[in-house]
Amino acid sequence: MFVTLLKFAQNRAAAPAFMAAHNDWIAQGFADAAFLCVGALAPNAGGAILAAGESRAAHDARIAADPFVAEGIVTAETYEIDPKRTVPALDFLKLPA
């Protein structure tokens, strides 16, 4: 499982020009069953993605393809998590022992 923080960067002012493409990219992540949750970092600091089901290399490639990342609107920082305890609804995130 991955948590990726997308923090606004130097080219933040260009965000409106790439918002439609960024939203299409997010929609594709959900369509591919790679994204579990996407949301804003408060207050107005960027975004966060909870993802699972891909290798680290595939996840990193997906993040690099985000128009916001490619255009320097955000910087991406990814953390890999090996879930040990979850509520029952999230048991699917646990890796086999």
XYZ file of N, CA and C in Angstrom:
291
model
N 0.852 -1.164 0.000
C 0.000 0.000 0.000
C 0.900 1.229 0.000
N 0.435 2.282 -0.650
C 1.210 3.507 -0.761
C 0.387 4.712 -0.335
N 1.054 5.627 0.307
C 0.494 6.942 0.573
C 1.393 7.921 -0.159
N 0.819 8.678 -1.063
C 1.583 9.676 -1.816
C 1.037 11.052 -1.488
N 1.936 11.930 -1.068
C 1.596 13.320 -0.807
C 2.009 14.145 -2.013
N 1.082 14.923 -2.535
C 1.339 15.816 -3.666
C 1.311 17.239 -3.118
N 2.485 17.789 -2.863
C 2.576 19.107 -2.242
C 2.832 20.168 -3.307
N 2.075 21.272 -3.202
C 2.232 22.341 -4.182
C 3.686 22.790 -4.263
N 4.115 23.096 -5.489
C 5.496 23.464 -5.773
C 5.530 24.832 -6.442
N 6.676 25.166 -6.993
C 6.922 26.486 -7.573
C 5.932 26.866 -8.673
N 5.508 25.905 -9.467
C 4.621 26.187 -10.604
C 3.138 26.075 -10.226
N 2.819 26.259 -8.975
C 1.457 26.117 -8.458
C 0.433 26.956 -9.239
N 0.831 28.129 -9.678
C -0.093 29.027 -10.383
C -0.628 28.410 -11.673
N 0.054 27.404 -12.223
C -0.395 26.756 -13.457
C -1.469 25.700 -13.213
N -1.821 25.440 -11.968
C -2.781 24.377 -11.649
C -4.099 24.481 -12.427
N -4.719 25.652 -12.520
C -5.996 25.706 -13.256
C -5.894 25.216 -14.704
N -4.776 25.476 -15.356
C -4.610 25.079 -16.761
C -4.519 23.567 -16.924
N -4.128 22.858 -15.866
C -3.936 21.414 -15.952
C -4.927 20.626 -15.091
N -5.902 21.325 -14.496
C -6.840 20.665 -13.582
C -7.671 19.585 -14.281
N -8.158 19.832 -15.474
C -8.966 18.826 -16.179
C -8.134 17.569 -16.446
N -6.911 17.740 -16.899
C -6.040 16.593 -17.175
C -5.688 15.856 -15.884
N -5.458 16.593 -14.808
C -5.175 15.990 -13.506
C -6.389 15.181 -13.040
N -7.597 15.725 -13.183
C -8.802 15.002 -12.786
C -9.027 13.764 -13.640
N -8.705 13.829 -14.926
C -8.783 12.650 -15.799
C -7.795 11.584 -15.328
N -6.595 12.009 -14.938
C -5.569 11.093 -14.431
C -6.060 10.410 -13.152
N -6.678 11.166 -12.260
C -7.241 10.587 -11.034
C -8.321 9.568 -11.390
N -9.217 9.925 -12.299
C -10.286 9.014 -12.706
C -9.718 7.711 -13.260
N -8.629 7.798 -14.014
C -7.994 6.596 -14.555
C -7.416 5.732 -13.439
N -6.840 6.363 -12.424
C -6.327 5.605 -11.279
C -7.419 4.802 -10.588
N -8.615 5.394 -10.461
C -9.746 4.660 -9.897
C -10.237 3.585 -10.851
N -10.310 3.891 -12.135
C -10.765 2.915 -13.131
C -9.845 1.697 -13.177
N -8.554 1.924 -12.959
C -7.570 0.839 -12.955
C -7.513 0.110 -11.614
N -8.351 0.522 -10.657
C -8.391 -0.063 -9.308
C -7.063 0.091 -8.581
N -6.321 1.143 -8.904
C -5.064 1.423 -8.221
C -5.265 2.383 -7.052
N -6.205 3.312 -7.176
C -6.447 4.302 -6.127
C -7.598 3.847 -5.236
N -7.409 4.034 -3.941
C -8.439 3.735 -2.956
C -9.100 4.996 -2.435
N -8.326 6.073 -2.370
C -8.821 7.334 -1.823
C -7.922 8.457 -2.333
N -8.545 9.564 -2.708
C -7.813 10.760 -3.137
C -8.480 11.945 -2.458
N -7.665 12.855 -1.939
C -8.244 14.022 -1.286
C -7.252 15.156 -1.166
N -7.744 16.276 -0.662
C -6.929 17.486 -0.515
C -6.177 17.477 0.804
N -4.987 18.049 0.781
C -4.250 18.319 2.009
C -4.692 19.693 2.508
N -5.163 19.735 3.715
C -5.631 21.003 4.277
C -4.496 21.657 5.055
N -4.409 22.926 5.069
C -5.237 23.874 4.319
C -4.594 24.224 2.986
N -5.220 23.840 1.897
C -4.806 24.223 0.545
C -3.321 23.982 0.276
N -2.844 22.780 0.680
C -1.418 22.479 0.556
C -1.104 21.507 -0.573
N -2.130 20.917 -1.184
C -1.911 19.933 -2.233
C -2.899 18.804 -2.092
N -2.438 17.568 -2.325
C -3.332 16.425 -2.261
C -2.639 15.201 -1.716
N -3.433 14.157 -1.492
C -2.909 12.885 -0.999
C -3.636 11.750 -1.697
N -2.922 10.651 -1.895
C -3.460 9.479 -2.567
C -3.151 8.252 -1.722
N -4.148 7.430 -1.492
C -3.974 6.123 -0.890
C -4.157 5.116 -2.011
N -3.160 4.272 -2.227
C -3.177 3.364 -3.373
C -2.717 1.971 -2.962
N -3.179 0.980 -3.700
C -2.768 -0.405 -3.470
C -2.973 -1.193 -4.756
N -2.338 -2.374 -4.803
C -2.576 -3.276 -5.919
C -1.572 -3.187 -7.046
N -0.577 -2.325 -6.906
C 0.468 -2.200 -7.931
C 1.831 -2.353 -7.265
N 2.823 -2.681 -8.057
C 4.192 -2.691 -7.557
C 4.647 -1.254 -7.304
N 5.731 -1.107 -6.591
C 6.267 0.230 -6.345
C 6.650 0.892 -7.666
N 7.264 0.142 -8.558
C 7.675 0.709 -9.846
C 6.454 1.183 -10.644
N 5.395 0.390 -10.656
C 4.185 0.779 -11.381
C 3.537 1.995 -10.737
N 3.509 2.029 -9.402
C 2.932 3.186 -8.709
C 3.748 4.445 -9.006
N 5.060 4.331 -8.925
C 5.915 5.496 -9.199
C 5.720 5.997 -10.630
N 5.586 5.085 -11.576
C 5.352 5.478 -12.975
C 4.002 6.168 -13.117
N 2.983 5.665 -12.419
C 1.659 6.277 -12.468
C 1.729 7.702 -11.904
N 2.404 7.873 -10.784
C 2.521 9.196 -10.163
C 3.273 10.148 -11.095
N 4.336 9.676 -11.710
C 5.108 10.514 -12.627
C 4.274 10.976 -13.819
N 3.252 10.205 -14.181
C 2.396 10.548 -15.324
C 1.325 11.580 -14.978
N 1.170 11.911 -13.701
C 0.207 12.945 -13.298
C 0.623 14.263 -13.944
N -0.279 14.919 -14.675
C 0.085 16.203 -15.278
C 0.579 17.232 -14.258
N 0.054 17.202 -13.053
C 0.532 18.135 -12.020
C 1.986 17.860 -11.659
N 2.368 16.593 -11.619
C 3.764 16.236 -11.337
C 4.637 16.609 -12.530
N 4.202 16.220 -13.719
C 4.984 16.472 -14.934
C 5.220 17.954 -15.175
N 4.258 18.797 -14.790
C 4.367 20.242 -15.013
C 4.966 21.001 -13.828
N 5.396 20.278 -12.799
C 6.021 20.930 -11.647
C 5.048 21.716 -10.773
N 3.766 21.380 -10.870
C 2.747 22.040 -10.041
C 2.803 21.486 -8.623
N 3.095 20.189 -8.516
C 3.277 19.544 -7.220
C 4.551 18.705 -7.247
N 5.063 18.439 -6.066
C 6.113 17.437 -5.908
C 5.475 16.239 -5.226
N 5.897 15.056 -5.598
C 5.322 13.828 -5.057
C 6.294 13.176 -4.085
N 5.737 12.749 -2.963
C 6.508 12.044 -1.948
C 5.701 10.808 -1.571
N 6.250 9.622 -1.834
C 5.518 8.374 -1.615
C 6.121 7.582 -0.475
N 5.225 7.061 0.352
C 5.595 6.190 1.465
C 4.920 4.848 1.246
N 5.686 3.773 1.416
C 5.133 2.428 1.304
C 4.794 1.933 2.709
N 3.593 1.383 2.846
C 3.127 0.902 4.139
C 2.808 -0.583 4.017
N 3.246 -1.359 4.991
C 2.906 -2.778 5.083
C 1.893 -2.908 6.216
N 0.596 -2.866 5.903
C -0.425 -2.879 6.953
C -0.394 -4.175 7.766
N -0.361 -4.018 9.073
C -0.369 -5.174 9.981
C -1.719 -5.341 10.658
N -2.398 -4.226 10.945
C -3.717 -4.261 11.572
C -4.647 -3.336 10.805
N -5.849 -3.819 10.586
C -6.860 -3.009 9.894
C -8.228 -3.310 10.492
N -9.179 -2.434 10.217
C -10.567 -2.774 10.491
C -10.947 -3.835 9.461
N -11.944 -4.658 9.750
C -12.289 -5.744 8.813
C -12.518 -5.294 7.375
N -13.085 -4.130 7.180
C -13.358 -3.657 5.815
C -12.081 -3.428 5.006
N -10.942 -3.278 5.700
C -9.673 -3.032 5.001
C -8.727 -4.217 5.051
N -9.209 -5.374 5.434
C -8.350 -6.565 5.498
C -7.686 -6.877 4.153
N -8.304 -6.502 3.070
C -7.736 -6.770 1.742
C -6.374 -6.089 1.553
N -6.056 -5.104 2.375
C -4.780 -4.402 2.253
C -3.610 -5.191 2.849
N -3.891 -6.131 3.728
C -2.839 -6.896 4.377
C -2.197 -7.834 3.369
N -0.889 -7.859 3.397
C -0.148 -8.776 2.524
C -0.191 -10.175 3.117
N -0.190 -11.202 2.290
C -0.156 -12.565 2.825
C 1.107 -12.782 3.652
N 0.978 -13.528 4.725
C 2.129 -13.785 5.620
C 3.111 -14.723 4.980
